[in-house]
Amino acid sequence: MKDINRRDFLKTAAIGVSMSVFGTKFLKASDESPSGYRIGILVDTDVCVGCRHCEWACKVAHNIPTASLESYSDNSLFKEYRRLDAASLTVVNEFENEKNPSLPVYVKKQCMHCEKPACVSACIVGALSKLEDGSVVWDTKKCIGCRYCMVACQFQIPTFDYDKPIDPQIRKCDLCYDRRKTEKLPACVSICPTEALLFGERDEILRVAKNRIKRKPDVYINHIYGEQEIGGTTWMYIASKSFDNLKMPPLGNSPAPGTSESIQHGIFAYFVPPVTLYAILGTIMWLTKRRSNENKENRIEFEQEKKGVDT
Amino acid sequence: MISRQIKHKFFTPWIFVLTILALNGLVFLAIRFIYGLGAVTNLDNYTPWGLWIGVDVAAGVALAAGGFTSAALVHIMHREYYKAIVRPALFTAMLGYTFVALAVVVDIGRFYYVWHPIVMWNGNSALFEVGICIIVYMIVLYIEFIPIVTERFINKINFHGLLTFLNKPVNGLLKYLDKKLSLTMFIFIIAGVVLSTLHQSSLGTLMVIAGQKMHPLWQTPILPLLFLLSAIAVGFPMIICESLIASRSFNLKPEIKTLSKLGFMIAPIIGIYLAFKIGDMFIRETFRYVLLFDSAAWMFIAEMVLMFVPFILFLSKKIVNSMSGIFIASVFVISGVLLNRINNFIVAYNPFFNPVKYFPSFGEISITLGFVALLVIVYRAFVMIFPIIPQENNNSNQNIAESGNTKSKKWI
Amino acid sequence: MIFCILAISILFSQRVTHNYSGAGEEQVGRDIKIKPLKNHLNTSLKCKTCHISEYPTLKDPGLMSCPRHSMYGEFPSSEEGPEVVVIDEMSENYTGVVFYHRLHSEMSEMGVGCTDCHHFNTSGPVINCRECHSNVRYRENVSVPDLKAAFHRQCISCHKQWSHENGCSSQCHLYNTPENQKNLTKDLTGKKHPKRTEPTKIIYEINCEYGNKVTFYHDEHVNLFRIECVQCHSSDRCVKCHDKKIKLSDNSKTAKIEKSFEEHHKPCFNCHKENACQKCHAGKEMARFNHGKSTGWILKSYHNRLSCMKCHKNQMPVKRLDRNCNTCHKDFVYGKFDHNKTGLFLSDSHKNIECINCHDKNDFTKNPECKMCHNDKFHPAHLPGKKRY
């Protein structure tokens, strides 16, 4: 079912692209080509032990109240699948390992920091922005809380404080923007005991990921999730089983905001289409008005028309 | 036929019911602003948009399309014959967009920043375009409404007590506005049509970015076109429906002849819309999802039936010329478009991870109904204050005879 | 004696502790001091295992950064290695670790050996982890894990099921004072891994079309065929033995590893032909290896006492040898041959008879015949001399 969906969506995207032929070279977020240093983070699910220290570190780094680190060794939490919420910007979930049931697969979830982020394209006020290094951050001073970013995000990452009447926030991983200002690694990367989260330059990280798959072909499936998905992401995953079974959405390779931006820029190409429409309507108005004035001069016709109206 | 204020009793049992609905909505509105969105809505992190965006905003904007379709017909095409419908349509649009704006304020989490899009721009965002267009169009609608205000109040300003000194300057201002606007109104009229075209279509673009989260039956890159066509299609039926209800409510003679003539224009528009919709379905081969006959498929079928039946009805001369026939056909179109918006924004939105399928909460429905009730009440109040609804000439009130529609310099 | 070991171990641990507490300097691209293996040209290693460059020289050996398990190394035995190592520098949220090296090295000897952890070592002293693994996580070269990760990955290769309370902090990160550390070191000293019992015979009951029983004589493979433990147990982890003790949050699952067909048969296929299923799979328990039955060459007297390798050399799988005596006995040639070597000392009357008189057509694989001279005598009832051994 999902597979069929993807094919449809690709077809959809193809039509969208053909539509964009009518658009112009107006700068689109989805067109910006990655340049310079781009962060990449590799999640090696084979190395992750599910200690959830990243969750703890993340909360501490973002001033979210949290219990002590010791309490995080409670494994019963893994029984149900957890998602992000306003108080947790990252969560680790446990998945069954068919090869060895006693050693489950752990998958960390957080914002993927897309190369071509749909949320940035969608945000009505530009509160979300993609920085040079590839991280996607949110500006509390701009956001109006419309939650369109949540609609747009293919990974369903941004969350919202539904229970706060004043200053509710859109929350998602910001790759520890504040920590990185002081040349520190993101909190989760820094605390990970096994470096299951490998932080580096994206190209270098990709190379390492490919090497690991090559070296252990019996362990990893030959797929780096995030290398190509919706135009590539900052966070990438390698795993021993299909990502569909790890609740990672099966996504195509075309950027999420591509079609929508093509349409948008088609409609608004340098304001040419709206202005043209305005001119056309004005012309029609002028032409028809002249005709109706001519009609008015023709008394008989006018009388007839008036008669028609009155009765 | 001249538009005049209605002389009729304001309170009826229906108004009482509507007031209760509005008050009920107000209670939930208070809860929403005191305890936050979570306390009232069924929205969650997987379904961020619900009834308020789908119905209050998207359907609201679509159903207010009568404003720009009638303006295009009468002022741009110069079909003066239909002039009578312009004022009610314009007023409905103005009121509709005002309530859309209010619904947006209620829905967004940081409502006090609702003005941000005016200064903070993101040209890539479809929502930004919708937002800015709605804001500008609302201003245009208010400007277009000014002649009605001036018509009503010029030389009739009568403040009492301390404010007496204001009478003269306000009257002067009204006169000035009336004079200037009659010269420049065409700019605003064309602008209104252009703005409507833009944001009606962009409302469709909104959901394109959701990609695979949208059911393939609805997810298509021609969504903006479909939205625009359906909005144009629902414009006249909305005017017809409204006019017939108003006539009934105020014991006026319905202008069935004008409305029927309007009705003949509807079938081709629906036809074009259906052609695109069905064509798109076959090009993308999505008909196989219809054949699954699951809940989404049934909603799609319902939507198509609600548009297809009036297409047939409006083709029949007999039905269009009969009052009940044209009313029923119009109601079909309206519910078809309403369901289309609900489908697009709520039913079709089905993300990869969605443990609880969204259904609007009682609070959400209450607030939506409250808004609708309030809108009807305000409509009724306004048509009694301002010359909006056209009436037969024979029991004319001579006060406004001079500003009748025979003078071609008068726009609205 | 115990005091002596304690003193040495503390000394050792102090030294190692000192080594690890270096500042967080940049270590990327640092030269690693490696001496080439002695006579490594004569080993069976492939050049590409260690060298990237086509023509390695002593100055520029062009070594691969980390060949891991294909690496060849020389290591001291577990007794020679340190008894206790203290690792305490990498800890941010943990206290330091008193690592009982001897116990782990003993365990590793059951499987892969030292290379399981010390996966990069050519010769000379064992290379410090820090030589390759930077203790700074924010670094340029990320192809090699940082020090913290390197340590923990070694732990989790066996202790993956540990959690903060249940394992990490109760087994490793225990001490927080030097006093405490001393006590811990004392506690650990002298501990040994219990001697593992090797099975003699394992009968696998499986569901297989070729027969649902596989009889595996472990002692034969170890003692007779001289197969090294690593050859089969290279990918085995502690959980292979310790599965019953390891418990998950819900106790229903055990650590039994479900292996694929390939994984199951990989050790067998090293020697046995892949298509000879019936050799192992049978409907009933199979008998032990019998040279006569399996090959048709019954080993008698002298040959019976030899180890397999004596004739089959160091080849695994063993190659079928031809039955000519000359293949092994190079001195069994005409003129040089001394019949006494076969164990049969010929009587004086037979000593000078031509070989062909008894061994028909000079075929020494067949039994000799007496009919050329004697009508009433037969081999082996009547021997032409005395058997000595």
mmCIF file of C-alpha atoms in Angstrom, chain B residues 82-387:
data_model
loop_
_atom_site.group_PDB
_atom_site.id
_atom_site.type_symbol
_atom_site.label_atom_id
_atom_site.label_comp_id
_atom_site.label_asym_id
_atom_site.label_seq_id
_atom_site.Cartn_x
_atom_site.Cartn_y
_atom_site.Cartn_z
ATOM 1 C CA TYR B 82 -27.182 40.815 -12.289
ATOM 2 C CA LYS B 83 -26.336 43.962 -10.371
ATOM 3 C CA ALA B 84 -28.859 43.118 -7.696
ATOM 4 C CA ILE B 85 -26.847 40.149 -6.516
ATOM 5 C CA VAL B 86 -23.615 42.087 -6.023
ATOM 6 C CA ARG B 87 -24.370 43.661 -2.702
ATOM 7 C CA PRO B 88 -25.541 40.552 -0.851
ATOM 8 C CA ALA B 89 -22.645 38.612 -2.334
ATOM 9 C CA LEU B 90 -20.117 41.262 -1.412
ATOM 10 C CA PHE B 91 -21.501 41.483 2.093
ATOM 11 C CA THR B 92 -21.460 37.704 2.522
ATOM 12 C CA ALA B 93 -17.863 37.623 1.369
ATOM 13 C CA MET B 94 -16.898 40.393 3.753
ATOM 14 C CA LEU B 95 -18.586 38.711 6.663
ATOM 15 C CA GLY B 96 -17.264 35.295 5.637
ATOM 16 C CA TYR B 97 -13.666 36.464 5.436
ATOM 17 C CA THR B 98 -13.972 38.268 8.744
ATOM 18 C CA PHE B 99 -15.030 35.041 10.373
ATOM 19 C CA VAL B 100 -12.289 33.141 8.557
ATOM 20 C CA ALA B 101 -9.816 35.564 10.100
ATOM 21 C CA LEU B 102 -11.381 35.052 13.517
ATOM 22 C CA ALA B 103 -11.202 31.278 13.075
ATOM 23 C CA VAL B 104 -7.516 31.598 12.220
ATOM 24 C CA VAL B 105 -6.938 33.575 15.395
ATOM 25 C CA VAL B 106 -8.644 30.843 17.385
ATOM 26 C CA ASP B 107 -6.754 28.051 15.684
ATOM 27 C CA ILE B 108 -3.188 29.319 15.758
ATOM 28 C CA GLY B 109 -1.293 28.654 18.941
ATOM 29 C CA ARG B 110 0.243 32.096 19.273
ATOM 30 C CA PHE B 111 -2.791 34.135 18.276
ATOM 31 C CA TYR B 112 -1.236 37.392 19.492
ATOM 32 C CA TYR B 113 1.309 37.044 16.654
ATOM 33 C CA VAL B 114 -1.382 36.747 13.997
ATOM 34 C CA TRP B 115 -0.051 39.920 12.349
ATOM 35 C CA HIS B 116 3.408 38.448 11.822
ATOM 36 C CA PRO B 117 2.873 37.354 8.186
ATOM 37 C CA ILE B 118 2.344 40.994 7.237
ATOM 38 C CA VAL B 119 5.946 41.830 8.137
ATOM 39 C CA MET B 120 7.661 38.429 8.082
ATOM 40 C CA TRP B 121 7.538 36.998 4.606
ATOM 41 C CA ASN B 122 8.270 33.552 3.276
ATOM 42 C CA GLY B 123 7.588 33.491 -0.437
ATOM 43 C CA ASN B 124 8.035 29.728 -0.593
ATOM 44 C CA SER B 125 5.102 29.081 1.669
ATOM 45 C CA ALA B 126 1.668 28.474 0.225
ATOM 46 C CA LEU B 127 0.226 29.343 3.596
ATOM 47 C CA PHE B 128 1.957 32.704 3.515
ATOM 48 C CA GLU B 129 0.358 33.448 0.176
ATOM 49 C CA VAL B 130 -3.040 32.398 1.441
ATOM 50 C CA GLY B 131 -2.583 34.488 4.553
ATOM 51 C CA ILE B 132 -1.393 37.648 2.876
ATOM 52 C CA CYS B 133 -4.023 37.386 0.131
ATOM 53 C CA ILE B 134 -6.802 36.924 2.652
ATOM 54 C CA ILE B 135 -5.612 39.914 4.635
ATOM 55 C CA VAL B 136 -5.393 42.162 1.564
ATOM 56 C CA TYR B 137 -8.637 40.839 0.116
ATOM 57 C CA MET B 138 -10.384 41.514 3.396
ATOM 58 C CA ILE B 139 -9.218 45.125 3.255
ATOM 59 C CA VAL B 140 -10.408 45.325 -0.352
ATOM 60 C CA LEU B 141 -13.789 43.922 0.675
ATOM 61 C CA TYR B 142 -14.098 46.507 3.434
ATOM 62 C CA ILE B 143 -13.255 49.254 0.946
ATOM 63 C CA GLU B 144 -15.830 47.888 -1.454
ATOM 64 C CA PHE B 145 -18.342 47.970 1.372
ATOM 65 C CA ILE B 146 -17.743 51.650 2.124
ATOM 66 C CA PRO B 147 -20.176 52.912 -0.579
ATOM 67 C CA ILE B 148 -22.933 51.007 1.172
ATOM 68 C CA VAL B 149 -22.045 52.735 4.400
ATOM 69 C CA THR B 150 -21.893 56.151 2.757
ATOM 70 C CA GLU B 151 -25.186 55.552 0.999
ATOM 71 C CA ARG B 152 -26.774 54.768 4.319
ATOM 72 C CA PHE B 153 -25.307 57.588 6.363
ATOM 73 C CA ILE B 154 -24.567 60.591 4.136
ATOM 74 C CA ASN B 155 -26.650 63.474 5.404
ATOM 75 C CA LYS B 156 -28.058 61.179 8.068
ATOM 76 C CA ILE B 157 -25.310 61.399 10.679
ATOM 77 C CA ASN B 158 -26.923 62.243 13.943
ATOM 78 C CA PHE B 159 -24.719 61.794 16.984
ATOM 79 C CA HIS B 160 -26.296 62.832 20.251
ATOM 80 C CA GLY B 161 -24.975 64.711 23.268
ATOM 81 C CA LEU B 162 -21.267 65.331 23.508
ATOM 82 C CA LEU B 163 -20.509 63.850 20.122
ATOM 83 C CA THR B 164 -22.704 66.289 18.261
ATOM 84 C CA PHE B 165 -19.666 68.240 17.101
ATOM 85 C CA LEU B 166 -18.566 65.138 15.167
ATOM 86 C CA ASN B 167 -21.588 65.127 12.912
ATOM 87 C CA LYS B 168 -20.221 67.566 10.385
ATOM 88 C CA PRO B 169 -16.675 66.210 9.937
ATOM 89 C CA VAL B 170 -17.848 62.600 9.761
ATOM 90 C CA ASN B 171 -20.402 63.500 7.161
ATOM 91 C CA GLY B 172 -17.717 65.340 5.252
ATOM 92 C CA LEU B 173 -15.445 62.330 5.435
ATOM 93 C CA LEU B 174 -18.189 60.062 4.155
ATOM 94 C CA LYS B 175 -18.869 62.392 1.265
ATOM 95 C CA TYR B 176 -15.194 62.599 0.449
ATOM 96 C CA LEU B 177 -14.866 58.815 0.521
ATOM 97 C CA ASP B 178 -17.932 58.384 -1.632
ATOM 98 C CA LYS B 179 -16.605 60.783 -4.232
ATOM 99 C CA LYS B 180 -13.097 59.391 -4.357
ATOM 100 C CA LEU B 181 -14.151 55.765 -4.248
ATOM 101 C CA SER B 182 -16.587 56.077 -7.092
ATOM 102 C CA LEU B 183 -13.641 57.115 -9.221
ATOM 103 C CA THR B 184 -11.186 54.465 -8.042
ATOM 104 C CA MET B 185 -13.449 51.555 -7.246
ATOM 105 C CA PHE B 186 -12.534 49.659 -10.406
ATOM 106 C CA ILE B 187 -8.971 49.236 -9.091
ATOM 107 C CA PHE B 188 -10.266 47.506 -5.990
ATOM 108 C CA ILE B 189 -12.762 45.415 -7.900
ATOM 109 C CA ILE B 190 -10.130 43.993 -10.219
ATOM 110 C CA ALA B 191 -7.748 43.575 -7.291
ATOM 111 C CA GLY B 192 -10.429 41.680 -5.414
ATOM 112 C CA VAL B 193 -10.906 39.245 -8.284
ATOM 113 C CA VAL B 194 -7.157 38.732 -8.748
ATOM 114 C CA LEU B 195 -6.554 38.218 -5.032
ATOM 115 C CA SER B 196 -9.416 35.743 -4.828
ATOM 116 C CA THR B 197 -8.126 33.766 -7.779
ATOM 117 C CA LEU B 198 -4.722 33.593 -6.118
ATOM 118 C CA HIS B 199 -5.680 32.518 -2.659
ATOM 119 C CA GLN B 200 -8.546 30.253 -3.646
ATOM 120 C CA SER B 201 -6.044 28.247 -5.655
ATOM 121 C CA SER B 202 -3.281 28.515 -3.067
ATOM 122 C CA LEU B 203 -5.572 26.984 -0.492
ATOM 123 C CA GLY B 204 -5.248 23.904 -2.674
ATOM 124 C CA THR B 205 -1.475 24.198 -2.795
ATOM 125 C CA LEU B 206 -1.466 24.046 1.007
ATOM 126 C CA MET B 207 -1.844 20.318 1.175
ATOM 127 C CA VAL B 208 0.468 19.485 -1.718
ATOM 128 C CA ILE B 209 3.478 19.782 0.576
ATOM 129 C CA ALA B 210 2.037 17.075 2.832
ATOM 130 C CA GLY B 211 3.115 14.636 0.109
ATOM 131 C CA GLN B 212 2.511 11.035 1.012
ATOM 132 C CA LYS B 213 0.616 11.979 4.129
ATOM 133 C CA MET B 214 -2.301 12.828 1.851
ATOM 134 C CA HIS B 215 -4.447 10.038 0.458
ATOM 135 C CA PRO B 216 -3.574 9.621 -3.239
ATOM 136 C CA LEU B 217 -7.196 10.172 -4.212
ATOM 137 C CA TRP B 218 -6.791 13.798 -3.245
ATOM 138 C CA GLN B 219 -3.050 14.422 -3.470
ATOM 139 C CA THR B 220 -2.423 15.900 -6.894
ATOM 140 C CA PRO B 221 -0.379 18.823 -8.198
ATOM 141 C CA ILE B 222 -3.505 20.230 -9.826
ATOM 142 C CA LEU B 223 -5.092 20.689 -6.377
ATOM 143 C CA PRO B 224 -4.845 24.509 -6.740
ATOM 144 C CA LEU B 225 -6.740 24.386 -10.018
ATOM 145 C CA LEU B 226 -9.371 22.098 -8.538
ATOM 146 C CA PHE B 227 -9.756 24.409 -5.566
ATOM 147 C CA LEU B 228 -10.136 27.459 -7.782
ATOM 148 C CA LEU B 229 -12.670 25.764 -10.064
ATOM 149 C CA SER B 230 -14.717 24.432 -7.188
ATOM 150 C CA ALA B 231 -14.670 27.856 -5.549
ATOM 151 C CA ILE B 232 -15.937 29.472 -8.739
ATOM 152 C CA ALA B 233 -18.530 26.710 -9.029
ATOM 153 C CA VAL B 234 -19.838 27.267 -5.527
ATOM 154 C CA GLY B 235 -20.032 31.071 -5.844
ATOM 155 C CA PHE B 236 -23.381 31.366 -7.615
ATOM 156 C CA PRO B 237 -25.126 28.504 -5.791
ATOM 157 C CA MET B 238 -24.165 30.221 -2.574
ATOM 158 C CA ILE B 239 -25.729 33.493 -3.782
ATOM 159 C CA ILE B 240 -28.861 31.648 -4.921
ATOM 160 C CA CYS B 241 -29.203 29.763 -1.685
ATOM 161 C CA GLU B 242 -28.646 32.815 0.433
ATOM 162 C CA SER B 243 -31.054 34.946 -1.566
ATOM 163 C CA LEU B 244 -33.828 32.364 -1.338
ATOM 164 C CA ILE B 245 -33.355 31.911 2.386
ATOM 165 C CA ALA B 246 -33.300 35.663 2.965
ATOM 166 C CA SER B 247 -36.455 36.141 0.885
ATOM 167 C CA ARG B 248 -38.209 33.489 2.893
ATOM 168 C CA SER B 249 -37.011 34.800 6.180
ATOM 169 C CA PHE B 250 -37.935 38.410 5.458
ATOM 170 C CA ASN B 251 -41.133 37.617 3.510
ATOM 171 C CA LEU B 252 -39.763 39.145 0.322
ATOM 172 C CA LYS B 253 -40.639 38.095 -3.177
ATOM 173 C CA PRO B 254 -37.768 35.914 -4.400
ATOM 174 C CA GLU B 255 -36.067 37.147 -7.565
ATOM 175 C CA ILE B 256 -36.377 33.776 -9.147
ATOM 176 C CA LYS B 257 -35.862 35.108 -12.647
ATOM 177 C CA THR B 258 -32.452 36.603 -11.982
ATOM 178 C CA LEU B 259 -31.427 33.575 -9.957
ATOM 179 C CA SER B 260 -32.512 31.150 -12.664
ATOM 180 C CA LYS B 261 -30.513 33.038 -15.219
ATOM 181 C CA LEU B 262 -27.568 32.817 -12.852
ATOM 182 C CA GLY B 263 -28.290 29.127 -12.431
ATOM 183 C CA PHE B 264 -27.747 28.388 -16.102
ATOM 184 C CA MET B 265 -24.152 29.470 -15.771
ATOM 185 C CA ILE B 266 -23.382 26.964 -13.024
ATOM 186 C CA ALA B 267 -23.576 23.695 -14.939
ATOM 187 C CA PRO B 268 -20.650 24.463 -17.315
ATOM 188 C CA ILE B 269 -18.393 25.476 -14.410
ATOM 189 C CA ILE B 270 -19.181 22.299 -12.480
ATOM 190 C CA GLY B 271 -18.665 20.424 -15.723
ATOM 191 C CA ILE B 272 -15.151 21.816 -16.136
ATOM 192 C CA TYR B 273 -14.364 21.062 -12.498
ATOM 193 C CA LEU B 274 -15.596 17.496 -12.794
ATOM 194 C CA ALA B 275 -13.682 17.021 -16.040
ATOM 195 C CA PHE B 276 -10.437 18.018 -14.363
ATOM 196 C CA LYS B 277 -11.165 16.000 -11.259
ATOM 197 C CA ILE B 278 -12.030 12.834 -13.143
ATOM 198 C CA GLY B 279 -9.311 13.369 -15.708
ATOM 199 C CA ASP B 280 -6.745 13.732 -12.952
ATOM 200 C CA MET B 281 -8.063 10.562 -11.372
ATOM 201 C CA PHE B 282 -7.499 8.612 -14.574
ATOM 202 C CA ILE B 283 -4.124 10.134 -15.387
ATOM 203 C CA ARG B 284 -2.786 9.241 -11.969
ATOM 204 C CA GLU B 285 -4.708 5.956 -12.024
ATOM 205 C CA THR B 286 -6.111 6.597 -8.593
ATOM 206 C CA PHE B 287 -9.459 5.032 -9.450
ATOM 207 C CA ARG B 288 -8.132 1.810 -8.018
ATOM 208 C CA TYR B 289 -8.279 3.407 -4.569
ATOM 209 C CA VAL B 290 -11.943 4.087 -5.182
ATOM 210 C CA LEU B 291 -12.406 0.414 -5.921
ATOM 211 C CA LEU B 292 -11.059 -0.451 -2.476
ATOM 212 C CA PHE B 293 -14.338 0.875 -1.053
ATOM 213 C CA ASP B 294 -12.829 1.782 2.271
ATOM 214 C CA SER B 295 -13.959 4.809 4.266
ATOM 215 C CA ALA B 296 -11.774 7.201 2.254
ATOM 216 C CA ALA B 297 -13.150 5.819 -0.994
ATOM 217 C CA TRP B 298 -16.725 6.292 0.215
ATOM 218 C CA MET B 299 -15.980 9.877 1.195
ATOM 219 C CA PHE B 300 -14.566 10.436 -2.268
ATOM 220 C CA ILE B 301 -17.602 8.869 -3.891
ATOM 221 C CA ALA B 302 -19.907 10.999 -1.729
ATOM 222 C CA GLU B 303 -18.011 14.121 -2.741
ATOM 223 C CA MET B 304 -18.230 13.227 -6.414
ATOM 224 C CA VAL B 305 -21.941 12.400 -6.196
ATOM 225 C CA LEU B 306 -22.649 15.690 -4.430
ATOM 226 C CA MET B 307 -21.046 17.510 -7.342
ATOM 227 C CA PHE B 308 -22.366 15.288 -10.106
ATOM 228 C CA VAL B 309 -26.056 15.402 -9.110
ATOM 229 C CA PRO B 310 -26.287 19.233 -9.255
ATOM 230 C CA PHE B 311 -24.390 19.120 -12.567
ATOM 231 C CA ILE B 312 -27.327 17.125 -13.953
ATOM 232 C CA LEU B 313 -29.903 19.233 -12.104
ATOM 233 C CA PHE B 314 -28.525 22.536 -13.370
ATOM 234 C CA LEU B 315 -28.675 21.229 -16.919
ATOM 235 C CA SER B 316 -32.436 20.861 -16.652
ATOM 236 C CA LYS B 317 -34.357 24.016 -17.563
ATOM 237 C CA LYS B 318 -37.343 22.929 -15.564
ATOM 238 C CA ILE B 319 -35.423 22.512 -12.342
ATOM 239 C CA VAL B 320 -33.463 25.733 -12.714
ATOM 240 C CA ASN B 321 -36.655 27.692 -13.284
ATOM 241 C CA SER B 322 -38.375 26.228 -10.228
ATOM 242 C CA MET B 323 -37.596 27.738 -6.866
ATOM 243 C CA SER B 324 -37.301 24.506 -4.920
ATOM 244 C CA GLY B 325 -35.385 22.878 -7.771
ATOM 245 C CA ILE B 326 -32.693 25.534 -7.961
ATOM 246 C CA PHE B 327 -32.504 25.669 -4.179
ATOM 247 C CA ILE B 328 -31.912 21.924 -3.868
ATOM 248 C CA ALA B 329 -29.385 21.927 -6.673
ATOM 249 C CA SER B 330 -27.518 24.794 -5.018
ATOM 250 C CA VAL B 331 -27.506 23.040 -1.671
ATOM 251 C CA PHE B 332 -25.967 20.025 -3.415
ATOM 252 C CA VAL B 333 -23.113 22.105 -4.803
ATOM 253 C CA ILE B 334 -22.515 23.800 -1.475
ATOM 254 C CA SER B 335 -22.385 20.520 0.430
ATOM 255 C CA GLY B 336 -20.233 19.028 -2.323
ATOM 256 C CA VAL B 337 -17.638 21.757 -1.981
ATOM 257 C CA LEU B 338 -17.877 21.671 1.813
ATOM 258 C CA LEU B 339 -17.284 17.934 1.794
ATOM 259 C CA ASN B 340 -14.430 18.393 -0.671
ATOM 260 C CA ARG B 341 -12.687 20.764 1.736
ATOM 261 C CA ILE B 342 -13.313 18.448 4.677
ATOM 262 C CA ASN B 343 -11.965 15.546 2.653
ATOM 263 C CA ASN B 344 -8.893 17.431 1.562
ATOM 264 C CA PHE B 345 -7.951 18.742 4.964
ATOM 265 C CA ILE B 346 -9.204 16.047 7.324
ATOM 266 C CA VAL B 347 -10.160 12.769 5.652
ATOM 267 C CA ALA B 348 -7.266 12.637 3.205
ATOM 268 C CA TYR B 349 -4.684 13.568 5.820
ATOM 269 C CA ASN B 350 -3.432 10.194 6.914
ATOM 270 C CA PRO B 351 0.209 10.259 7.991
ATOM 271 C CA PHE B 352 2.507 7.261 8.326
ATOM 272 C CA PHE B 353 2.163 7.177 12.089
ATOM 273 C CA ASN B 354 -1.316 8.046 13.303
ATOM 274 C CA PRO B 355 -2.538 5.946 16.202
ATOM 275 C CA VAL B 356 -5.839 7.803 16.618
ATOM 276 C CA LYS B 357 -7.749 8.861 13.533
ATOM 277 C CA TYR B 358 -8.841 12.431 14.071
ATOM 278 C CA PHE B 359 -12.460 13.249 14.638
ATOM 279 C CA PRO B 360 -13.417 16.744 15.803
ATOM 280 C CA SER B 361 -14.195 17.083 19.482
ATOM 281 C CA PHE B 362 -17.440 18.502 20.855
ATOM 282 C CA GLY B 363 -15.600 21.699 21.667
ATOM 283 C CA GLU B 364 -14.320 22.129 18.146
ATOM 284 C CA ILE B 365 -17.747 21.503 16.652
ATOM 285 C CA SER B 366 -19.298 23.883 19.191
ATOM 286 C CA ILE B 367 -16.958 26.700 18.285
ATOM 287 C CA THR B 368 -17.488 26.144 14.565
ATOM 288 C CA LEU B 369 -21.262 26.088 14.987
ATOM 289 C CA GLY B 370 -21.024 29.099 17.253
ATOM 290 C CA PHE B 371 -19.201 31.017 14.547
ATOM 291 C CA VAL B 372 -21.776 30.059 11.939
ATOM 292 C CA ALA B 373 -24.610 31.067 14.256
ATOM 293 C CA LEU B 374 -22.933 34.359 15.038
ATOM 294 C CA LEU B 375 -22.383 34.961 11.354
ATOM 295 C CA VAL B 376 -26.084 34.495 10.629
ATOM 296 C CA ILE B 377 -27.040 36.807 13.484
ATOM 297 C CA VAL B 378 -24.630 39.508 12.324
ATOM 298 C CA TYR B 379 -25.869 39.087 8.750
ATOM 299 C CA ARG B 380 -29.426 39.581 9.877
ATOM 300 C CA ALA B 381 -28.494 42.638 11.912
ATOM 301 C CA PHE B 382 -26.500 44.198 9.077
ATOM 302 C CA VAL B 383 -29.123 43.776 6.398
ATOM 303 C CA MET B 384 -31.488 45.584 8.721
ATOM 304 C CA ILE B 385 -29.041 48.454 9.177
ATOM 305 C CA PHE B 386 -27.546 48.754 5.696
ATOM 306 C CA PRO B 387 -29.084 48.736 2.243
#
